[in-house]
Coordinates of C-alpha atoms in Angstrom, one line a residue:
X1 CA -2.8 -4.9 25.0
X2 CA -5.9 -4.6 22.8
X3 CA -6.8 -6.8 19.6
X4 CA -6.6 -3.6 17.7
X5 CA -2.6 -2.5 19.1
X6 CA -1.6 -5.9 18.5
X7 CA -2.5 -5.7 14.7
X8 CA 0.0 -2.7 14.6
X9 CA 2.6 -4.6 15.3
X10 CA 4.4 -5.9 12.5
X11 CA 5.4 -9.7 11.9
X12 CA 8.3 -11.3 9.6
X13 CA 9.1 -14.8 8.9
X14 CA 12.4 -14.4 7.9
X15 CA 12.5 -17.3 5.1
X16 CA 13.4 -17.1 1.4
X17 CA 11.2 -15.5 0.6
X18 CA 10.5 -13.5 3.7
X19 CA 6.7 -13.1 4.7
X20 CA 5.3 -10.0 6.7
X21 CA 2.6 -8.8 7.7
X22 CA 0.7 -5.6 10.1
X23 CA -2.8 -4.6 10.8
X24 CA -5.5 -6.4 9.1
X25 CA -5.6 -8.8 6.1
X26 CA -8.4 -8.5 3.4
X27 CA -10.6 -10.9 4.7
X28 CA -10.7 -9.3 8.6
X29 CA -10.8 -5.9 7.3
X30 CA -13.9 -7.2 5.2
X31 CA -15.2 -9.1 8.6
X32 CA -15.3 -5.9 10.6
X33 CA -17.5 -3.7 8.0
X34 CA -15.5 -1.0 7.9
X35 CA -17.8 2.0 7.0
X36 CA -15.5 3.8 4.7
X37 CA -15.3 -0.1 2.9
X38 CA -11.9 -1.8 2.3
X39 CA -9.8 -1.7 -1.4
X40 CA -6.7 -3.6 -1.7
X41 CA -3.6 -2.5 -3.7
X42 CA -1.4 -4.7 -5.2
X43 CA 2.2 -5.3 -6.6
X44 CA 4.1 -7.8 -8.0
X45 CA 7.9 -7.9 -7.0
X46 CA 8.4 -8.5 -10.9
X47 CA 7.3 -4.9 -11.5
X48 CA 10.0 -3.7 -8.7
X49 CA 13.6 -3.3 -10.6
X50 CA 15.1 -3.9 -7.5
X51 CA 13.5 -7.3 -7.0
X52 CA 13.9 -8.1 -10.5
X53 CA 18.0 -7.3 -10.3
X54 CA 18.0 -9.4 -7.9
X55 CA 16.6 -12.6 -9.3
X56 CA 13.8 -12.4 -6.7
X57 CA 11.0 -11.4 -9.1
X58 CA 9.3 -14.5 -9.3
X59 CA 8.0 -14.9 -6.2
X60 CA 6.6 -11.9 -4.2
X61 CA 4.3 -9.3 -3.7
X62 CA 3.2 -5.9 -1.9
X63 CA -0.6 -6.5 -0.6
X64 CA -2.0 -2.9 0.9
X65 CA -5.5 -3.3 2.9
X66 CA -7.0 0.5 3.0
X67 CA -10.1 2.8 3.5
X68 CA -10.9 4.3 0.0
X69 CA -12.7 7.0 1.4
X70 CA -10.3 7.7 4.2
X71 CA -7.2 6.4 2.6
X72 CA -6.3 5.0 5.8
X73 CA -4.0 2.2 6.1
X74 CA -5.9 -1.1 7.3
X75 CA -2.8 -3.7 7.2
X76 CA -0.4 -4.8 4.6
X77 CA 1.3 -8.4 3.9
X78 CA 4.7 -8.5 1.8
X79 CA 6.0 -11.5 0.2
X80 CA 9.6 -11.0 -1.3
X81 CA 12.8 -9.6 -0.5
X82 CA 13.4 -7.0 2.3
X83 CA 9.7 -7.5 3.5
X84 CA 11.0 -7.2 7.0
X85 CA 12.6 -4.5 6.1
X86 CA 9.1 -2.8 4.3
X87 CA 6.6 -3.9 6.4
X88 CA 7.8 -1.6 9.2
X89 CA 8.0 1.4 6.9
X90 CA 4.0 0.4 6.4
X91 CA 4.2 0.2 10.1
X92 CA 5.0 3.7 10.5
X93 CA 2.9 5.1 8.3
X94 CA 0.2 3.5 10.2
X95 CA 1.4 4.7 13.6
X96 CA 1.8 8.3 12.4
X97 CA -2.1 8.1 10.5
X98 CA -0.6 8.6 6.6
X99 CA -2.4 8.1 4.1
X100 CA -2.2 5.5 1.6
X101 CA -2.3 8.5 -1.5
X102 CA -0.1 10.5 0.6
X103 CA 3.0 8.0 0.6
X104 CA 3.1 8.6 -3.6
X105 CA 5.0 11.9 -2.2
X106 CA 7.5 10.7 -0.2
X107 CA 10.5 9.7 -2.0
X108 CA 12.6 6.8 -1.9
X109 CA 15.5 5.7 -3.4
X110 CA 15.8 4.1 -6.1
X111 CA 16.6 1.2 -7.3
X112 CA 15.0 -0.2 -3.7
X113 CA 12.6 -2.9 -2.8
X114 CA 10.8 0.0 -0.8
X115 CA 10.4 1.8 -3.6
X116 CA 7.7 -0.7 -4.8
X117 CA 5.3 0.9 -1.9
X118 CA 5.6 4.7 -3.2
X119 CA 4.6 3.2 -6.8
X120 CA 1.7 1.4 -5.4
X121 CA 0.6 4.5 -3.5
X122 CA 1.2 6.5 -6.6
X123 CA -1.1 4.2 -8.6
X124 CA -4.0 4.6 -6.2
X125 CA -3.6 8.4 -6.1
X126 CA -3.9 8.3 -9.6
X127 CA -6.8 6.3 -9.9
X128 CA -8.2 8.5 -7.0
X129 CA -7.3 11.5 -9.7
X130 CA -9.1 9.7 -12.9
X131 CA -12.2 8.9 -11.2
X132 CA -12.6 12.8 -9.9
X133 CA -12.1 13.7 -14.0
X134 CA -16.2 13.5 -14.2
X135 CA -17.0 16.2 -11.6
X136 CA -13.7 18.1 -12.7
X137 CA -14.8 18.1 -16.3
X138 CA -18.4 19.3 -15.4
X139 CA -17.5 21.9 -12.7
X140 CA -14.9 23.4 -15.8
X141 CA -18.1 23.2 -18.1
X142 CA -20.1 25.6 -15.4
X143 CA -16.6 28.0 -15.1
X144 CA -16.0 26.9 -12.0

């Protein structure tokens, strides 16, 4: 298999905390120049409920490599609780070409640890939202 399927295949390390990890980190998305450039998103399991109920808040985190343009999904590392478990729901959204905004829609339960990656993809769709206000504002300006 190539370099490239490889990277789709997600990776745990099933210690306390458990590490994960698919597709590319930050640094080998930056390596590659991807044309659309590379953004991170990022959440820490303290602002997951689930992770703080837990007593697992301290340590852990949701890292989310992506395309701003595209909103394609690069790779994603998660350090915390059930990162086995959420790596391969980032897994599938990168097999099945979702967008990073578009995962803000789907609903999960709550209170889960996977919860943590529809409020990270809502926060980006948001700030996707606020920075089109400009050309919204001046479009509404013209009647448009």
């Amino acid at each position: 298999p190539t370099m490239k399927k490889c990277s789709r295949v997600p990776g745990c390390v099933f210690t306390s905390p458990e590490v994960a990890k698919v597709g590319l980190t930050e640094s080998e998305a930056r390596a590659e120049g991807k044309a659309g450039g590379v953004a991170v998103a990022y959440r820490r399991m303290g602002q997951v409920d689930r992770a703080v109920t837990m007593g697992e808040a301290s340590l852990g985190f949701l890292k989310v490599v992506y395309e701003p343009r595209s909103g394609a999904i690069l790779g994603a590392t998660v350090m915390g609780p059930s990162a086995g478990e959420l790596i391969s729901e980032i897994s599938v959204a990168m097999a099945g070409k979702v967008k990073l905004p578009a995962l803000a829609s789907i609903m999960h339960a709550y209170p889960t640890v996977s919860i943590a990656l529809q409020q990270l993809a809502a926060e980006v769709y948001y700030n996707q939202l606020e920075a089109s206000m400009p050309l919204y504002n001046a479009l509404s300006r013209l009647g448009l």
